[in-house]
Amino acid sequence: MKTKRQKNEKVKTDLNPFIVGMPVWGDDFFGREDIVNSVTRFISSSNQYNYLIYGQRRIGKTSLLRKLEKEICPAKDVLAVYFNLQDKANAPLHILLHELAKHIVAVLDVNIDLPHEIFVKESASDYMQNVFFAELINRLPSGKPLVLLFDEFDVIGEAGNIRDEKVVGVRSYEQFIPFLTRLLGHVRDNDLNIKFIFAIGRNYKDLNSDRYGQITKFNEQIELKYFDKATVLALLQKTADAIPFTPESGDRLFELTSGQPYFTQALAGKTFEHAQEVKAECITLEMVNKCVPTAVKSYAGGVLWIWDTLRPADQVILYLMALSAENDTPVSKKNIKDKAVNMLLEPAIRELDEIIAGLLNINFIKKNNNSYLFATTFFREWIINEISEEDIKRLILT
Amino acid sequence: MYPFTYNQPVKGEDFYNREEVVKDILKETALGKTQGNVWITGERQVGKTSLLQHIQLSYADYKERIKLYGTGQEYKIAFIFANVQGYHTETAFYNALEDGIRNYFDYKLPNSENYFQDVVKYLYKEQNIFTIFLVDEFDAFIQNVAAISKKDAEQFLTNLASTLQGVSWLNNAKPFSFVFTSNNTIHELMEMCELKPRGSGLIIESKELMWFTKDQVTELAKHCLKDNEYCFDTDAINFCYKNAQGYPYFTQKLFSIMYDLRDKYDNKKKFLKEVKLLYGKEFAFTVKGWGGERMPKRTLNEIVKLAGNSDIRKFLFDTGMTIFKSMH
C-alpha cells in the first residue's frame, strides 16, 4: 500500500492523462461502440462504397478516422489510408491528386511510379481513375480491401463559397468532387475493392446537393454525438490511480459539458492540473466548478471554430440566451425577447421560433418544459467570456 | 553593468518570474500527453519575446527524451525561435522557420524547393528530433497577410490548422509543436482582420502572460540589484508597484529612473517629484512610440487603466490622445 508521501510524489510526476483537441486512439479512445460497429459492418459489406460520418466541430471525427486507420481496419485485415483534405481546397486538382497518390503509396509501401508529367492539369484525374487505382489494387495483397478515409471533406466542397468569388479554373474545390463522383462510379462499375469514408463538420443535410451531387447519396451516414454519461465517467477513471474524481465531481463535470468531448477533456484536464497543484487526495465537485473559467479561457480558441459554424442569427439568439439568466437556468422565449428589446436587438427575434427549432435540431440547446437550456454550460460560459455586445451588434448590422 | 533591462529581451539569469509559464509550455507542447500547441497573449513589452528566447537558450541542450503519442519511439527536443513580424506570405513564414533551423543546427541540408519539409523530415526520421517552433509576433504576420489579401490569410490559417494536427508528407505524423506569441487572442485577431478560416480550427491552448505581482516586483528589484551597493526600500517598491502595477516594461523603466536618481532619495519629496516628472515624460513618449491610439487594443486598454491609476496623468496630455485629454 502506498504511503501518503509516495502517493503525493507519484501524483506530482503523473502526466495529465487528458488530451485536448488532438486526435486520440488506443487506450485514450472512449465510447463510440455503435459507430465503430456500424463502420465495421460497412467495411465488411459488398456493394457498399461510400459512408459518411458527420457531426459538430470538436466532436471526435478525426479521432474516429485515425482509430479506423490504425486499429479497426488492420484488425479486419483491411488496408486503410487517412487523408486530410482541409489544406488542399485551394490547390489545383492535379497537385491534390499527386499528393493523394504519393501519400497512398507511402502509407501502403507499394512501388508505383508516379511520373511527374502525368500529374499536370487534366491528365491527372484520368490517370488516377483509370490507371492508378487499378495498379494499386493489383499490387496489394490479393483480396485485401482498401479504405480511403477523407477528413474535412466539407472544407473542400465549400471553399469556393468564401467571399462570393466566381469559381473559375481547376482549383480542387471546383474539380475534386466531380472527380470523386466519377471515381466512385468507376469503382462500382468495375467492382474494385475500394471503399470511401468521408467525415464532415456539419449536418449532412446541409451539404449543397448542386455542388456535392452524387456523392450525397451515401450508402450510409451516421452522426457523431456527445458522449453519454457512462463514457464520460469511464474517461474520468483515467485518473483513478493518481487523483480520482469523486462520484459527485464526475456527475458535475458531465452536467457542465453534457459529454461534449472537447469540453469534457478540457475541463477534466484543467481540474486534474489544479488537483495536482494543491496536492489533493481526490477531485471534488468544488474543484470542477472552480476550474470552469480556466478551462473556458485556455481552450477558447478551439470553441471559436464551433461558434463560427453557426449562422449569425443563431449566434445572436445564443448570446441573448446566455445573458438572459443568472447561472444556467432555463430561459423562455419571453426572456429572450425581453433581453433583445433591452439591448435594442429586436431584429434578432423576428424569426425566433424558427431559430430555436434550428438550434434544437443541431443540439446546441435543449428543451426544458416551455423553456430552453444550453446543451452545454461550458459553451454558455464561453459565450459570456468571449462574445461582446459589440460583436453581436455587428452581426445584426451585417 | 546597468541593472535594469527594458528595451530589449531579457536574457540569462535576468529572465525572471516566469518559471511556471515555461513549465506549462513544456508540458503542453512536449512533456504532456497532448503534445499540442500554445498561443501566448500579452500586451506590448510584457515579456513575450524574452520568454521565447529564454526557452530557446535555456533548453538548447535539453537532455530529456519524450515518447511521441502513438509512436512509442523516443525523441530529442529542439527549440527553434523565429520572429515572423516582417513577413507577408505563407512561403515567407516557412522560410523564417527554415532560417531558424539553419541558425540552430550545425549540419546543413542542401537547399531545395521543399526545404522546410525536407529538413523537418530529416530531423524527425534520421535524427529523432521533435521540433518546437517558438514563433514570435504571429499576429503581426497574420495582419500583414490579411492587409494584402484576407483570402490568403484565411487559407494560411486553414492550412496551418491542418499542419498542427499532423502532416501527410510524413504519413500524418506530427513532428513538431508550435508556440505563438501575439498581442491579441485568436478571437480578437480574427475579428480585427475580419477573417473566417474554414475547417477544424487551431488546436491550441491559450495562455496570457500576466504582469508581475507585487511580490514578484519586490523579488525583481532584489535580483536586479543583488550585485549593487544600493537597494530599494519598501516605500520605493510600493511607489513603483502603485504606478506601474507590475507591467514588466514600465516596472523596469520606473526602477531605472529611480535608480538613476538614487542619490536624491534622502529628500523623498524632491525625489518623488523628479521621478514622476521623468517617468511621466517617458510614459508619454513610450505611448506615442507604440502608436498612440493605433496600438493593439488590448495594450491600449491596459495603458489607459495604468495611466488612470498613476500619478502621471497630467503628462499624458502631451501624447495628444483623446482618451488622455478626457482624463486630464
XYZ file of C-alpha atoms in Angstrom, chain A residues 34-212:
179
model
C -22.294 1.781 -32.006
C -20.499 3.807 -34.640
C -17.479 1.546 -34.711
C -19.826 -1.428 -35.205
C -21.673 0.353 -37.998
C -18.493 1.308 -39.841
C -17.092 -2.190 -39.349
C -20.217 -3.657 -40.989
C -19.800 -1.227 -43.886
C -16.154 -2.186 -44.342
C -17.071 -5.878 -44.433
C -20.019 -5.405 -46.792
C -20.075 -5.878 -50.533
C -21.790 -3.428 -52.892
C -21.356 -0.541 -50.467
C -18.741 2.030 -51.313
C -19.266 5.332 -49.532
C -20.006 6.109 -45.936
C -20.400 9.451 -44.207
C -19.544 10.405 -40.657
C -20.829 13.805 -39.654
C -21.042 15.900 -36.530
C -20.290 19.232 -34.904
C -16.770 20.548 -34.806
C -14.627 19.187 -31.951
C -16.811 16.076 -31.589
C -14.132 13.470 -32.361
C -14.463 12.700 -36.066
C -10.715 12.778 -36.694
C -10.072 10.539 -33.701
C -12.585 8.056 -35.081
C -10.977 8.088 -38.530
C -7.499 7.630 -37.041
C -8.772 4.730 -34.909
C -10.255 3.159 -38.015
C -6.937 3.597 -39.797
C -4.708 2.334 -37.006
C -6.774 -0.300 -35.251
C -10.138 -1.299 -36.674
C -9.132 -1.808 -40.290
C -5.905 -3.706 -39.509
C -7.870 -5.956 -37.143
C -10.212 -6.794 -40.016
C -7.280 -7.316 -42.381
C -8.293 -4.219 -44.304
C -5.858 -1.600 -45.566
C -6.666 1.979 -44.631
C -5.280 5.359 -45.624
C -6.239 8.553 -43.801
C -6.061 11.802 -45.779
C -6.938 15.275 -44.517
C -8.444 17.486 -47.200
C -8.508 20.645 -45.111
C -5.422 22.319 -46.532
C -5.966 21.099 -50.082
C -9.009 23.112 -51.164
C -7.101 25.909 -52.796
C -4.551 23.770 -54.584
C -5.020 22.886 -58.238
C -6.629 19.462 -58.651
C -3.549 17.867 -60.219
C -1.473 18.835 -57.171
C -4.055 17.416 -54.761
C -4.220 14.184 -56.716
C -0.437 13.944 -56.830
C -0.260 14.394 -53.070
C -3.018 11.849 -52.561
C -1.268 9.315 -54.778
C 2.112 9.886 -53.087
C 0.510 9.565 -49.674
C -1.297 6.322 -50.541
C 1.872 4.818 -51.998
C 3.927 5.843 -48.944
C 1.439 4.579 -46.363
C 0.843 1.257 -48.124
C 4.517 0.943 -49.037
C 3.836 -0.070 -52.620
C 6.137 0.519 -55.520
C 4.158 2.509 -58.064
C 5.773 5.061 -60.311
C 4.127 8.440 -60.230
C 5.554 10.132 -63.288
C 5.668 13.862 -62.783
C 4.483 14.596 -66.315
C 1.249 12.690 -65.672
C 0.264 14.914 -62.791
C -0.107 18.043 -64.802
C -3.528 19.535 -65.351
C -6.283 17.420 -66.889
C -4.356 14.167 -67.340
C -4.040 13.660 -63.580
C -7.681 12.828 -62.882
C -7.920 10.408 -65.812
C -4.703 8.725 -64.721
C -5.892 8.364 -61.120
C -9.258 6.990 -62.122
C -8.266 4.672 -64.953
C -4.712 3.627 -64.131
C -3.533 4.391 -60.606
C -6.217 2.674 -58.584
C -6.267 -0.406 -60.815
C -2.495 -0.712 -60.498
C -2.744 -0.136 -56.760
C -5.268 -2.948 -56.328
C -3.006 -5.242 -58.375
C -0.068 -4.503 -56.085
C -1.942 -5.024 -52.857
C -2.137 -8.450 -51.230
C -4.808 -10.403 -53.020
C -8.355 -9.740 -51.868
C -7.444 -7.125 -49.297
C -9.905 -4.262 -49.404
C -8.689 -0.699 -49.260
C -10.498 2.010 -47.316
C -9.774 5.679 -48.021
C -10.638 7.920 -45.082
C -11.203 11.527 -46.184
C -11.310 14.041 -43.344
C -12.708 17.599 -43.576
C -14.488 16.723 -46.792
C -16.856 19.674 -46.453
C -13.961 22.141 -46.404
C -13.042 21.200 -49.919
C -16.623 21.421 -51.043
C -17.321 24.812 -49.569
C -14.100 26.699 -50.260
C -15.469 28.244 -53.406
C -18.313 29.870 -51.477
C -15.996 32.013 -49.455
C -16.180 35.700 -50.241
C -18.578 35.046 -53.155
C -15.740 34.828 -55.632
C -16.546 33.460 -59.017
C -15.374 29.890 -59.059
C -13.087 29.512 -62.027
C -10.374 27.204 -63.130
C -9.142 23.883 -61.878
C -8.916 24.500 -58.160
C -9.723 21.440 -56.089
C -12.855 22.984 -54.669
C -14.168 23.055 -58.238
C -12.974 19.711 -59.539
C -12.329 17.243 -56.730
C -15.954 16.346 -56.088
C -16.753 15.663 -59.755
C -13.547 13.586 -59.848
C -14.643 11.617 -56.796
C -18.082 11.076 -58.287
C -16.543 9.636 -61.446
C -14.122 7.545 -59.400
C -16.920 6.134 -57.264
C -18.827 5.222 -60.386
C -15.711 3.568 -61.814
C -15.135 1.608 -58.584
C -18.760 0.417 -58.580
C -18.833 -0.460 -62.268
C -15.587 -2.426 -62.059
C -16.262 -3.849 -58.602
C -12.907 -2.627 -57.296
C -12.275 -3.456 -53.681
C -12.060 0.154 -52.541
C -14.305 1.950 -50.081
C -14.572 5.602 -49.158
C -15.360 7.055 -45.763
C -15.928 10.805 -45.572
C -16.051 12.990 -42.471
C -17.682 16.412 -42.387
C -18.058 19.027 -39.676
C -21.754 19.730 -40.187
C -25.100 18.059 -40.756
C -25.019 16.097 -43.992
C -28.394 17.534 -44.979
C -26.646 20.906 -45.216
C -24.400 19.666 -47.991
C -25.278 21.578 -51.125
C -26.520 18.875 -53.481
C -25.724 21.051 -56.523
C -22.099 21.083 -55.510
C -21.828 17.613 -53.992
